[in-house]
Amino acid sequence: MTDLTEYLDYSSAPDQLTGGVRRIPISTAKGEFSVWVKRTGNNPTIRMLLLHGGPGATHELYECFDGYLPAEGIEYIYYDQLDSYYSDQPNDPDLWTIEHFVDEVDQVRRALGLNKDNFFLYGQSWGGMLAIEYALAHQQHLKGLIISNMVSDVQDYNRYAREVLGPQMDPAVFAEIQQFEADEDYDNPRYEELLMQHHYTEHVLRMPLDEWPDSIMRTFKHLNKGLYVHMQGHSEFGMTPNATLGRWNRSADLPGIRVPTLTIGAAHDTMDPKHMEWMAGQVQQGRYLHCPNGSHLSQYDDPQHFFPGLVRFLREVDDGEF
């Protein structure tokens, strides 16, 4: 493990005054912008860049990492993607593409000095999709890959929501949700209320709403709804068919991922944990981490399994023992 004196020493770093925060310039087809990042710790061989979900959520989804990873000496870097709350927000749908975000991640990588000797890429939900896409395009720069709570086929996500999770609800509630979706009445407050009370607290974060951590409430408050709806749709209960990610499927391409890869699934996730276990067998060097008490945000509702499994993977890859 990295010596904690060195891990906590920012004295020679240009971001000492800001506590690890900096803005990274990003070149796009629509001009120059900047994105927000925050580094925690120093570990020259384990540097993990965090790709948040959404699209359009924020790094705040991972603030609980502060309670677990510093004691392990792992360096990790929060990052708000373009058009997310802490970064620039050009609000241009022409930039809301997989191709843009993959290029953006690579620009961030270069600015941070991440390379095959130290670069672990962690992506959860939409961030997991982006991590897969990045690995398929640029895996020569990766030391390890973590795909958390994301299947490799959106249609499987949709099927699981409607054929497995939906029928677990009260039939009257499920029927009402289905009617709102058939009517495309997604902005109806009742639709959101039903999902929050009967789906989100069961499969997104398994806590009563009044116990959800402040970091998660801030994430919802700061969500870029326009970006989220454009790419994902209106809820976490499957993707809306006309969303730009609505037909995304990389299952057939997983065998092309050569770097050590950890897939993370949870028993109560919005995604099928069996699919995420299958993914670990499709990549060339894969392992599956199961969180038996967790849901979509298993770092919050099953940290007892999530963090030890994540740390073990990072260390074994770093030690050449994976």
PDB file of C-alpha atoms in Angstrom:
ATOM      1  CA  MET A   1       0.000   0.000   0.000  1.00  0.00           C
ATOM      2  CA  THR A   2       1.181   3.537  -0.730  1.00  0.00           C
ATOM      3  CA  ASP A   3       2.681   5.301   2.287  1.00  0.00           C
ATOM      4  CA  LEU A   4      -0.068   7.567   3.645  1.00  0.00           C
ATOM      5  CA  THR A   5       2.390  10.407   4.266  1.00  0.00           C
ATOM      6  CA  GLU A   6       3.121  10.488   0.549  1.00  0.00           C
ATOM      7  CA  TYR A   7      -0.507   9.776  -0.335  1.00  0.00           C
ATOM      8  CA  LEU A   8      -1.693  12.901   1.472  1.00  0.00           C
ATOM      9  CA  ASP A   9       1.171  15.165   0.385  1.00  0.00           C
ATOM     10  CA  TYR A  10       0.056  17.760  -2.151  1.00  0.00           C
ATOM     11  CA  SER A  11       2.991  20.087  -1.513  1.00  0.00           C
ATOM     12  CA  SER A  12       4.621  19.706  -4.936  1.00  0.00           C
ATOM     13  CA  ALA A  13       1.375  19.656  -6.901  1.00  0.00           C
ATOM     14  CA  PRO A  14      -0.017  22.586  -8.915  1.00  0.00           C
ATOM     15  CA  ASP A  15      -3.472  21.851  -7.477  1.00  0.00           C
ATOM     16  CA  GLN A  16      -2.383  22.097  -3.829  1.00  0.00           C
ATOM     17  CA  LEU A  17      -4.152  25.407  -3.232  1.00  0.00           C
ATOM     18  CA  THR A  18      -7.435  24.024  -4.579  1.00  0.00           C
ATOM     19  CA  GLY A  19      -7.262  20.696  -2.766  1.00  0.00           C
ATOM     20  CA  GLY A  20      -6.880  18.705  -5.971  1.00  0.00           C
ATOM     21  CA  VAL A  21      -9.477  20.601  -8.027  1.00  0.00           C
ATOM     22  CA  ARG A  22      -8.688  21.827 -11.515  1.00  0.00           C
ATOM     23  CA  ARG A  23     -10.418  22.552 -14.798  1.00  0.00           C
ATOM     24  CA  ILE A  24      -9.242  20.764 -17.918  1.00  0.00           C
ATOM     25  CA  PRO A  25      -9.659  22.410 -21.331  1.00  0.00           C
ATOM     26  CA  ILE A  26     -11.579  20.329 -23.861  1.00  0.00           C
ATOM     27  CA  SER A  27     -11.530  20.848 -27.624  1.00  0.00           C
ATOM     28  CA  THR A  28     -14.783  20.038 -29.420  1.00  0.00           C
ATOM     29  CA  ALA A  29     -16.304  20.545 -32.833  1.00  0.00           C
ATOM     30  CA  LYS A  30     -18.277  23.398 -31.269  1.00  0.00           C
ATOM     31  CA  GLY A  31     -15.377  25.205 -29.620  1.00  0.00           C
ATOM     32  CA  GLU A  32     -13.259  25.155 -26.484  1.00  0.00           C
ATOM     33  CA  PHE A  33     -14.772  24.343 -23.098  1.00  0.00           C
ATOM     34  CA  SER A  34     -13.531  23.059 -19.757  1.00  0.00           C
ATOM     35  CA  VAL A  35     -14.463  20.217 -17.410  1.00  0.00           C
ATOM     36  CA  TRP A  36     -14.105  19.944 -13.641  1.00  0.00           C
ATOM     37  CA  VAL A  37     -11.960  17.307 -11.939  1.00  0.00           C
ATOM     38  CA  LYS A  38     -10.822  16.705  -8.370  1.00  0.00           C
ATOM     39  CA  ARG A  39      -7.964  14.407  -7.447  1.00  0.00           C
ATOM     40  CA  THR A  40      -7.799  12.667  -4.080  1.00  0.00           C
ATOM     41  CA  GLY A  41      -4.464  11.243  -3.000  1.00  0.00           C
ATOM     42  CA  ASN A  42      -1.263  10.262  -4.773  1.00  0.00           C
ATOM     43  CA  ASN A  43      -0.556   6.747  -5.957  1.00  0.00           C
ATOM     44  CA  PRO A  44       1.733   6.562  -8.993  1.00  0.00           C
ATOM     45  CA  THR A  45       0.517   3.078 -10.019  1.00  0.00           C
ATOM     46  CA  ILE A  46      -3.204   3.131  -9.105  1.00  0.00           C
ATOM     47  CA  ARG A  47      -4.978   6.212 -10.467  1.00  0.00           C
ATOM     48  CA  MET A  48      -8.707   5.668 -11.000  1.00  0.00           C
ATOM     49  CA  LEU A  49     -10.785   8.072 -13.097  1.00  0.00           C
ATOM     50  CA  LEU A  50     -14.492   7.983 -12.211  1.00  0.00           C
ATOM     51  CA  LEU A  51     -17.119   8.204 -14.956  1.00  0.00           C
ATOM     52  CA  HIS A  52     -20.481   9.164 -13.494  1.00  0.00           C
ATOM     53  CA  GLY A  53     -23.862   7.982 -14.665  1.00  0.00           C
ATOM     54  CA  GLY A  54     -26.808   9.791 -16.130  1.00  0.00           C
ATOM     55  CA  PRO A  55     -25.919  10.967 -18.681  1.00  0.00           C
ATOM     56  CA  GLY A  56     -25.945  14.377 -17.061  1.00  0.00           C
ATOM     57  CA  ALA A  57     -25.452  13.349 -13.429  1.00  0.00           C
ATOM     58  CA  THR A  58     -22.386  14.429 -11.422  1.00  0.00           C
ATOM     59  CA  HIS A  59     -19.348  13.160  -9.550  1.00  0.00           C
ATOM     60  CA  GLU A  60     -21.402  13.526  -6.370  1.00  0.00           C
ATOM     61  CA  LEU A  61     -22.575   9.931  -6.927  1.00  0.00           C
ATOM     62  CA  TYR A  62     -19.164   8.823  -5.623  1.00  0.00           C
ATOM     63  CA  GLU A  63     -18.562  11.054  -2.623  1.00  0.00           C
ATOM     64  CA  CYS A  64     -18.853   7.975  -0.410  1.00  0.00           C
ATOM     65  CA  PHE A  65     -15.531   6.829  -1.905  1.00  0.00           C
ATOM     66  CA  ASP A  66     -13.941   9.351   0.473  1.00  0.00           C
ATOM     67  CA  GLY A  67     -14.970   7.138   3.361  1.00  0.00           C
ATOM     68  CA  TYR A  68     -13.195   4.031   2.051  1.00  0.00           C
ATOM     69  CA  LEU A  69     -10.461   4.540  -0.534  1.00  0.00           C
ATOM     70  CA  PRO A  70      -8.051   7.000   1.163  1.00  0.00           C
ATOM     71  CA  ALA A  71      -7.363   4.451   3.909  1.00  0.00           C
ATOM     72  CA  GLU A  72      -6.365   2.027   1.138  1.00  0.00           C
ATOM     73  CA  GLY A  73      -3.953   4.483  -0.468  1.00  0.00           C
ATOM     74  CA  ILE A  74      -5.810   4.507  -3.801  1.00  0.00           C
ATOM     75  CA  GLU A  75      -5.752   7.639  -5.910  1.00  0.00           C
ATOM     76  CA  TYR A  76      -9.085   8.494  -7.529  1.00  0.00           C
ATOM     77  CA  ILE A  77     -10.250  11.398  -9.617  1.00  0.00           C
ATOM     78  CA  TYR A  78     -13.740  12.846  -9.630  1.00  0.00           C
ATOM     79  CA  TYR A  79     -14.828  14.209 -12.994  1.00  0.00           C
ATOM     80  CA  ASP A  80     -17.938  15.969 -14.252  1.00  0.00           C
ATOM     81  CA  GLN A  81     -18.457  15.328 -17.954  1.00  0.00           C
ATOM     82  CA  LEU A  82     -19.209  18.261 -20.255  1.00  0.00           C
ATOM     83  CA  ASP A  83     -22.713  19.658 -19.656  1.00  0.00           C
ATOM     84  CA  SER A  84     -22.781  18.221 -16.139  1.00  0.00           C
ATOM     85  CA  TYR A  85     -23.213  20.600 -13.223  1.00  0.00           C
ATOM     86  CA  TYR A  86     -19.635  21.501 -12.260  1.00  0.00           C
ATOM     87  CA  SER A  87     -18.294  21.626 -15.833  1.00  0.00           C
ATOM     88  CA  ASP A  88     -19.064  23.969 -18.701  1.00  0.00           C
ATOM     89  CA  GLN A  89     -22.559  23.604 -20.115  1.00  0.00           C
ATOM     90  CA  PRO A  90     -22.701  24.538 -23.791  1.00  0.00           C
ATOM     91  CA  ASN A  91     -26.084  22.766 -23.923  1.00  0.00           C
ATOM     92  CA  ASP A  92     -25.563  21.709 -27.532  1.00  0.00           C
ATOM     93  CA  PRO A  93     -27.172  18.348 -28.418  1.00  0.00           C
ATOM     94  CA  ASP A  94     -24.674  17.965 -31.262  1.00  0.00           C
ATOM     95  CA  LEU A  95     -22.101  17.189 -28.538  1.00  0.00           C
ATOM     96  CA  TRP A  96     -24.302  14.634 -26.788  1.00  0.00           C
ATOM     97  CA  THR A  97     -22.818  11.633 -28.566  1.00  0.00           C
ATOM     98  CA  ILE A  98     -20.774   8.610 -27.562  1.00  0.00           C
ATOM     99  CA  GLU A  99     -18.032   9.753 -29.944  1.00  0.00           C
ATOM    100  CA  HIS A 100     -17.760  13.122 -28.220  1.00  0.00           C
ATOM    101  CA  PHE A 101     -17.639  11.685 -24.713  1.00  0.00           C
ATOM    102  CA  VAL A 102     -15.020   9.048 -25.641  1.00  0.00           C
ATOM    103  CA  ASP A 103     -12.816  11.795 -27.083  1.00  0.00           C
ATOM    104  CA  GLU A 104     -13.437  13.951 -24.026  1.00  0.00           C
ATOM    105  CA  VAL A 105     -12.323  11.162 -21.686  1.00  0.00           C
ATOM    106  CA  ASP A 106      -9.137  10.766 -23.697  1.00  0.00           C
ATOM    107  CA  GLN A 107      -8.428  14.481 -23.478  1.00  0.00           C
ATOM    108  CA  VAL A 108      -8.902  14.293 -19.715  1.00  0.00           C
ATOM    109  CA  ARG A 109      -6.593  11.262 -19.590  1.00  0.00           C
ATOM    110  CA  ARG A 110      -3.829  13.110 -21.399  1.00  0.00           C
ATOM    111  CA  ALA A 111      -4.157  16.197 -19.223  1.00  0.00           C
ATOM    112  CA  LEU A 112      -3.905  14.108 -16.061  1.00  0.00           C
ATOM    113  CA  GLY A 113      -0.944  12.064 -17.284  1.00  0.00           C
ATOM    114  CA  LEU A 114      -2.811   8.765 -17.100  1.00  0.00           C
ATOM    115  CA  ASN A 115      -1.298   5.839 -19.002  1.00  0.00           C
ATOM    116  CA  LYS A 116      -1.080   2.035 -19.178  1.00  0.00           C
ATOM    117  CA  ASP A 117       1.160   1.987 -16.103  1.00  0.00           C
ATOM    118  CA  ASN A 118      -1.384   3.637 -13.797  1.00  0.00           C
ATOM    119  CA  PHE A 119      -4.751   4.275 -15.479  1.00  0.00           C
ATOM    120  CA  PHE A 120      -7.806   2.474 -14.096  1.00  0.00           C
ATOM    121  CA  LEU A 121     -11.108   3.564 -15.631  1.00  0.00           C
ATOM    122  CA  TYR A 122     -14.226   3.157 -13.511  1.00  0.00           C
ATOM    123  CA  GLY A 123     -17.670   3.654 -15.044  1.00  0.00           C
ATOM    124  CA  GLN A 124     -21.077   3.111 -13.478  1.00  0.00           C
ATOM    125  CA  SER A 125     -24.434   2.981 -15.332  1.00  0.00           C
ATOM    126  CA  TRP A 126     -24.063   5.392 -18.311  1.00  0.00           C
ATOM    127  CA  GLY A 127     -20.458   5.727 -17.157  1.00  0.00           C
ATOM    128  CA  GLY A 128     -20.144   1.960 -17.637  1.00  0.00           C
ATOM    129  CA  MET A 129     -21.322   2.306 -21.230  1.00  0.00           C
ATOM    130  CA  LEU A 130     -18.780   5.061 -21.748  1.00  0.00           C
ATOM    131  CA  ALA A 131     -16.037   2.975 -20.130  1.00  0.00           C
ATOM    132  CA  ILE A 132     -16.781   0.084 -22.509  1.00  0.00           C
ATOM    133  CA  GLU A 133     -16.708   2.446 -25.474  1.00  0.00           C
ATOM    134  CA  TYR A 134     -13.449   3.995 -24.288  1.00  0.00           C
ATOM    135  CA  ALA A 135     -11.826   0.586 -23.811  1.00  0.00           C
ATOM    136  CA  LEU A 136     -12.844  -0.514 -27.303  1.00  0.00           C
ATOM    137  CA  ALA A 137     -11.310   2.656 -28.764  1.00  0.00           C
ATOM    138  CA  HIS A 138      -8.268   3.268 -26.559  1.00  0.00           C
ATOM    139  CA  GLN A 139      -7.489   0.264 -24.386  1.00  0.00           C
ATOM    140  CA  GLN A 140      -3.768   0.625 -25.101  1.00  0.00           C
ATOM    141  CA  HIS A 141      -3.807   3.383 -22.475  1.00  0.00           C
ATOM    142  CA  LEU A 142      -5.554   1.332 -19.778  1.00  0.00           C
ATOM    143  CA  LYS A 143      -4.128  -0.666 -16.902  1.00  0.00           C
ATOM    144  CA  GLY A 144      -7.549  -1.871 -15.774  1.00  0.00           C
ATOM    145  CA  LEU A 145     -11.264  -1.395 -16.413  1.00  0.00           C
ATOM    146  CA  ILE A 146     -14.225  -1.433 -14.013  1.00  0.00           C
ATOM    147  CA  ILE A 147     -17.757  -1.681 -15.440  1.00  0.00           C
ATOM    148  CA  SER A 148     -20.200  -1.151 -12.585  1.00  0.00           C
ATOM    149  CA  ASN A 149     -23.966  -1.737 -12.679  1.00  0.00           C
ATOM    150  CA  MET A 150     -24.281  -1.679 -16.465  1.00  0.00           C
ATOM    151  CA  VAL A 151     -25.165  -4.391 -18.949  1.00  0.00           C
ATOM    152  CA  SER A 152     -23.717  -4.441 -22.474  1.00  0.00           C
ATOM    153  CA  ASP A 153     -27.101  -4.382 -24.258  1.00  0.00           C
ATOM    154  CA  VAL A 154     -29.805  -1.782 -23.673  1.00  0.00           C
ATOM    155  CA  GLN A 155     -32.510  -4.150 -24.873  1.00  0.00           C
ATOM    156  CA  ASP A 156     -31.566  -6.547 -22.085  1.00  0.00           C
ATOM    157  CA  TYR A 157     -31.894  -3.651 -19.618  1.00  0.00           C
ATOM    158  CA  ASN A 158     -35.370  -2.864 -20.953  1.00  0.00           C
ATOM    159  CA  ARG A 159     -36.486  -6.498 -20.887  1.00  0.00           C
ATOM    160  CA  TYR A 160     -35.305  -6.935 -17.314  1.00  0.00           C
ATOM    161  CA  ALA A 161     -37.190  -3.831 -16.186  1.00  0.00           C
ATOM    162  CA  ARG A 162     -40.467  -4.880 -17.748  1.00  0.00           C
ATOM    163  CA  GLU A 163     -40.378  -8.649 -17.454  1.00  0.00           C
ATOM    164  CA  VAL A 164     -38.640  -9.103 -14.097  1.00  0.00           C
ATOM    165  CA  LEU A 165     -38.667  -5.942 -11.983  1.00  0.00           C
ATOM    166  CA  GLY A 166     -42.033  -4.502 -13.014  1.00  0.00           C
ATOM    167  CA  PRO A 167     -44.024  -7.624 -12.133  1.00  0.00           C
ATOM    168  CA  GLN A 168     -42.462  -7.541  -8.644  1.00  0.00           C
ATOM    169  CA  MET A 169     -44.403  -4.333  -7.965  1.00  0.00           C
ATOM    170  CA  ASP A 170     -47.970  -4.119  -6.802  1.00  0.00           C
ATOM    171  CA  PRO A 171     -49.908  -4.948 -10.006  1.00  0.00           C
ATOM    172  CA  ALA A 172     -51.957  -1.768  -9.790  1.00  0.00           C
ATOM    173  CA  VAL A 173     -48.811   0.359  -9.473  1.00  0.00           C
ATOM    174  CA  PHE A 174     -47.112  -1.396 -12.371  1.00  0.00           C
ATOM    175  CA  ALA A 175     -50.201  -0.971 -14.543  1.00  0.00           C
ATOM    176  CA  GLU A 176     -50.354   2.745 -13.736  1.00  0.00           C
ATOM    177  CA  ILE A 177     -46.669   3.198 -14.621  1.00  0.00           C
ATOM    178  CA  GLN A 178     -47.193   1.346 -17.894  1.00  0.00           C
ATOM    179  CA  GLN A 179     -50.149   3.576 -18.734  1.00  0.00           C
ATOM    180  CA  PHE A 180     -48.136   6.750 -18.168  1.00  0.00           C
ATOM    181  CA  GLU A 181     -45.455   5.364 -20.488  1.00  0.00           C
ATOM    182  CA  ALA A 182     -47.969   4.316 -23.144  1.00  0.00           C
ATOM    183  CA  ASP A 183     -49.365   7.867 -23.031  1.00  0.00           C
ATOM    184  CA  GLU A 184     -45.811   9.308 -23.022  1.00  0.00           C
ATOM    185  CA  ASP A 185     -46.912  11.344 -20.009  1.00  0.00           C
ATOM    186  CA  TYR A 186     -43.442  11.259 -18.493  1.00  0.00           C
ATOM    187  CA  ASP A 187     -43.600  14.721 -16.929  1.00  0.00           C
ATOM    188  CA  ASN A 188     -46.659  13.870 -14.868  1.00  0.00           C
ATOM    189  CA  PRO A 189     -45.682  14.282 -11.174  1.00  0.00           C
ATOM    190  CA  ARG A 190     -47.573  11.081 -10.387  1.00  0.00           C
ATOM    191  CA  TYR A 191     -45.293   9.115 -12.739  1.00  0.00           C
ATOM    192  CA  GLU A 192     -42.168  10.325 -10.931  1.00  0.00           C
ATOM    193  CA  GLU A 193     -43.805   9.728  -7.553  1.00  0.00           C
ATOM    194  CA  LEU A 194     -44.646   6.120  -8.397  1.00  0.00           C
ATOM    195  CA  LEU A 195     -41.149   5.402  -9.647  1.00  0.00           C
ATOM    196  CA  MET A 196     -39.458   7.004  -6.640  1.00  0.00           C
ATOM    197  CA  GLN A 197     -41.597   5.158  -4.105  1.00  0.00           C
ATOM    198  CA  HIS A 198     -41.868   1.754  -5.791  1.00  0.00           C
ATOM    199  CA  HIS A 199     -38.822   1.425  -8.043  1.00  0.00           C
ATOM    200  CA  TYR A 200     -35.990   3.755  -7.013  1.00  0.00           C
ATOM    201  CA  THR A 201     -36.070   2.786  -3.335  1.00  0.00           C
ATOM    202  CA  GLU A 202     -35.993  -0.886  -4.305  1.00  0.00           C
ATOM    203  CA  HIS A 203     -33.587  -0.937  -7.239  1.00  0.00           C
ATOM    204  CA  VAL A 204     -31.621   2.343  -7.418  1.00  0.00           C
ATOM    205  CA  LEU A 205     -30.796   2.957  -3.743  1.00  0.00           C
ATOM    206  CA  ARG A 206     -32.280   0.641  -1.143  1.00  0.00           C
ATOM    207  CA  MET A 207     -32.987   3.164   1.576  1.00  0.00           C
ATOM    208  CA  PRO A 208     -36.130   5.097   2.523  1.00  0.00           C
ATOM    209  CA  LEU A 209     -36.133   8.386   0.625  1.00  0.00           C
ATOM    210  CA  ASP A 210     -35.711  10.400   3.814  1.00  0.00           C
ATOM    211  CA  GLU A 211     -32.477   8.504   4.491  1.00  0.00           C
ATOM    212  CA  TRP A 212     -30.877   9.020   1.081  1.00  0.00           C
ATOM    213  CA  PRO A 213     -27.439  10.640   1.544  1.00  0.00           C
ATOM    214  CA  ASP A 214     -27.051  14.322   0.805  1.00  0.00           C
ATOM    215  CA  SER A 215     -24.618  13.516  -2.011  1.00  0.00           C
ATOM    216  CA  ILE A 216     -27.341  11.591  -3.853  1.00  0.00           C
ATOM    217  CA  MET A 217     -29.937  14.311  -3.299  1.00  0.00           C
ATOM    218  CA  ARG A 218     -27.498  16.872  -4.704  1.00  0.00           C
ATOM    219  CA  THR A 219     -26.901  14.628  -7.713  1.00  0.00           C
ATOM    220  CA  PHE A 220     -30.633  14.595  -8.475  1.00  0.00           C
ATOM    221  CA  LYS A 221     -30.843  18.351  -7.886  1.00  0.00           C
ATOM    222  CA  HIS A 222     -27.943  18.985 -10.265  1.00  0.00           C
ATOM    223  CA  LEU A 223     -28.993  16.512 -12.983  1.00  0.00           C
ATOM    224  CA  ASN A 224     -28.962  17.955 -16.501  1.00  0.00           C
ATOM    225  CA  LYS A 225     -32.436  16.776 -17.401  1.00  0.00           C
ATOM    226  CA  GLY A 226     -32.194  17.782 -21.055  1.00  0.00           C
ATOM    227  CA  LEU A 227     -29.044  15.722 -21.616  1.00  0.00           C
ATOM    228  CA  TYR A 228     -30.442  12.825 -19.582  1.00  0.00           C
ATOM    229  CA  VAL A 229     -33.699  12.621 -21.538  1.00  0.00           C
ATOM    230  CA  HIS A 230     -31.950  13.078 -24.895  1.00  0.00           C
ATOM    231  CA  MET A 231     -29.592  10.137 -24.422  1.00  0.00           C
ATOM    232  CA  GLN A 232     -31.258   7.867 -21.818  1.00  0.00           C
ATOM    233  CA  GLY A 233     -34.898   8.776 -21.589  1.00  0.00           C
ATOM    234  CA  HIS A 234     -37.187   9.797 -18.773  1.00  0.00           C
ATOM    235  CA  SER A 235     -36.416   7.340 -15.971  1.00  0.00           C
ATOM    236  CA  GLU A 236     -34.230   4.517 -14.707  1.00  0.00           C
ATOM    237  CA  PHE A 237     -37.054   2.078 -15.519  1.00  0.00           C
ATOM    238  CA  GLY A 238     -35.553   1.122 -18.860  1.00  0.00           C
ATOM    239  CA  MET A 239     -34.566   3.479 -21.665  1.00  0.00           C
ATOM    240  CA  THR A 240     -37.105   5.447 -23.648  1.00  0.00           C
ATOM    241  CA  PRO A 241     -37.104   3.961 -27.200  1.00  0.00           C
ATOM    242  CA  ASN A 242     -36.340   7.243 -28.997  1.00  0.00           C
ATOM    243  CA  ALA A 243     -33.420   8.154 -26.715  1.00  0.00           C
ATOM    244  CA  THR A 244     -30.110   8.179 -28.596  1.00  0.00           C
ATOM    245  CA  LEU A 245     -28.761   5.279 -26.504  1.00  0.00           C
ATOM    246  CA  GLY A 246     -31.970   3.296 -26.975  1.00  0.00           C
ATOM    247  CA  ARG A 247     -30.408   0.717 -29.312  1.00  0.00           C
ATOM    248  CA  TRP A 248     -26.905   0.565 -27.840  1.00  0.00           C
ATOM    249  CA  ASN A 249     -25.442  -2.948 -27.804  1.00  0.00           C
ATOM    250  CA  ARG A 250     -21.772  -3.892 -27.398  1.00  0.00           C
ATOM    251  CA  SER A 251     -22.188  -7.507 -26.300  1.00  0.00           C
ATOM    252  CA  ALA A 252     -20.583  -8.930 -29.431  1.00  0.00           C
ATOM    253  CA  ASP A 253     -17.559  -6.659 -28.997  1.00  0.00           C
ATOM    254  CA  LEU A 254     -16.686  -7.603 -25.404  1.00  0.00           C
ATOM    255  CA  PRO A 255     -14.160 -10.311 -26.440  1.00  0.00           C
ATOM    256  CA  GLY A 256     -12.076  -7.503 -27.932  1.00  0.00           C
ATOM    257  CA  ILE A 257     -11.389  -6.067 -24.471  1.00  0.00           C
ATOM    258  CA  ARG A 258      -7.987  -7.397 -23.452  1.00  0.00           C
ATOM    259  CA  VAL A 259      -7.205  -5.442 -20.278  1.00  0.00           C
ATOM    260  CA  PRO A 260      -8.042  -6.786 -16.801  1.00  0.00           C
ATOM    261  CA  THR A 261     -11.725  -6.032 -16.268  1.00  0.00           C
ATOM    262  CA  LEU A 262     -14.004  -6.103 -13.241  1.00  0.00           C
ATOM    263  CA  THR A 263     -17.761  -6.118 -13.733  1.00  0.00           C
ATOM    264  CA  ILE A 264     -19.886  -5.243 -10.700  1.00  0.00           C
ATOM    265  CA  GLY A 265     -23.509  -6.282 -10.299  1.00  0.00           C
ATOM    266  CA  ALA A 266     -25.997  -6.358  -7.461  1.00  0.00           C
ATOM    267  CA  ALA A 267     -28.894  -8.597  -6.495  1.00  0.00           C
ATOM    268  CA  HIS A 268     -31.456  -5.773  -6.517  1.00  0.00           C
ATOM    269  CA  ASP A 269     -29.997  -3.694  -9.371  1.00  0.00           C
ATOM    270  CA  THR A 270     -31.997  -2.143 -12.206  1.00  0.00           C
ATOM    271  CA  MET A 271     -29.682  -4.249 -14.384  1.00  0.00           C
ATOM    272  CA  ASP A 272     -29.669  -8.048 -14.514  1.00  0.00           C
ATOM    273  CA  PRO A 273     -26.733  -9.231 -12.357  1.00  0.00           C
ATOM    274  CA  LYS A 274     -26.558 -12.460 -14.368  1.00  0.00           C
ATOM    275  CA  HIS A 275     -25.830 -10.411 -17.482  1.00  0.00           C
ATOM    276  CA  MET A 276     -22.999  -8.579 -15.705  1.00  0.00           C
ATOM    277  CA  GLU A 277     -21.573 -11.914 -14.557  1.00  0.00           C
ATOM    278  CA  TRP A 278     -21.788 -13.120 -18.174  1.00  0.00           C
ATOM    279  CA  MET A 279     -19.895 -10.026 -19.327  1.00  0.00           C
ATOM    280  CA  ALA A 280     -16.960 -10.933 -17.085  1.00  0.00           C
ATOM    281  CA  GLY A 281     -16.665 -14.201 -19.016  1.00  0.00           C
ATOM    282  CA  GLN A 282     -16.763 -12.470 -22.393  1.00  0.00           C
ATOM    283  CA  VAL A 283     -13.801 -10.125 -21.946  1.00  0.00           C
ATOM    284  CA  GLN A 284     -10.355 -11.695 -22.141  1.00  0.00           C
ATOM    285  CA  GLN A 285      -9.414 -11.116 -18.472  1.00  0.00           C
ATOM    286  CA  GLY A 286     -12.590 -10.710 -16.466  1.00  0.00           C
ATOM    287  CA  ARG A 287     -13.878 -11.052 -12.926  1.00  0.00           C
ATOM    288  CA  TYR A 288     -17.373 -10.522 -11.567  1.00  0.00           C
ATOM    289  CA  LEU A 289     -18.068  -8.855  -8.207  1.00  0.00           C
ATOM    290  CA  HIS A 290     -21.527  -9.539  -6.790  1.00  0.00           C
ATOM    291  CA  CYS A 291     -23.130  -7.275  -4.189  1.00  0.00           C
ATOM    292  CA  PRO A 292     -25.864  -9.400  -2.568  1.00  0.00           C
ATOM    293  CA  ASN A 293     -27.411  -6.517  -0.616  1.00  0.00           C
ATOM    294  CA  GLY A 294     -26.969  -3.846  -3.244  1.00  0.00           C
ATOM    295  CA  SER A 295     -28.902  -2.146  -6.012  1.00  0.00           C
ATOM    296  CA  HIS A 296     -27.895   0.292  -8.758  1.00  0.00           C
ATOM    297  CA  LEU A 297     -25.856   2.414  -6.338  1.00  0.00           C
ATOM    298  CA  SER A 298     -24.285  -0.507  -4.515  1.00  0.00           C
ATOM    299  CA  GLN A 299     -21.459   1.696  -3.235  1.00  0.00           C
ATOM    300  CA  TYR A 300     -24.097   3.147  -0.888  1.00  0.00           C
ATOM    301  CA  ASP A 301     -26.351   0.216  -0.022  1.00  0.00           C
ATOM    302  CA  ASP A 302     -23.774  -2.597  -0.035  1.00  0.00           C
ATOM    303  CA  PRO A 303     -20.389  -1.023   0.741  1.00  0.00           C
ATOM    304  CA  GLN A 304     -19.411  -4.131   2.728  1.00  0.00           C
ATOM    305  CA  HIS A 305     -19.045  -6.052  -0.541  1.00  0.00           C
ATOM    306  CA  PHE A 306     -18.506  -3.251  -3.043  1.00  0.00           C
ATOM    307  CA  PHE A 307     -15.359  -1.647  -1.643  1.00  0.00           C
ATOM    308  CA  PRO A 308     -13.383  -4.753  -0.590  1.00  0.00           C
ATOM    309  CA  GLY A 309     -14.031  -6.292  -4.018  1.00  0.00           C
ATOM    310  CA  LEU A 310     -13.017  -3.133  -5.852  1.00  0.00           C
ATOM    311  CA  VAL A 311      -9.859  -2.672  -3.773  1.00  0.00           C
ATOM    312  CA  ARG A 312      -8.866  -6.311  -4.238  1.00  0.00           C
ATOM    313  CA  PHE A 313      -9.141  -5.978  -8.021  1.00  0.00           C
ATOM    314  CA  LEU A 314      -7.086  -2.768  -8.113  1.00  0.00           C
ATOM    315  CA  ARG A 315      -4.354  -4.233  -5.954  1.00  0.00           C
ATOM    316  CA  GLU A 316      -4.137  -7.574  -7.729  1.00  0.00           C
ATOM    317  CA  VAL A 317      -3.863  -5.892 -11.131  1.00  0.00           C
ATOM    318  CA  ASP A 318      -1.255  -3.496  -9.738  1.00  0.00           C
ATOM    319  CA  ASP A 319       0.733  -6.384  -8.271  1.00  0.00           C
ATOM    320  CA  GLY A 320       0.537  -8.383 -11.491  1.00  0.00           C
ATOM    321  CA  GLU A 321      -1.454 -11.108  -9.708  1.00  0.00           C
ATOM    322  CA  PHE A 322      -4.758 -10.797 -11.586  1.00  0.00           C
TER     323      PHE A 322
END
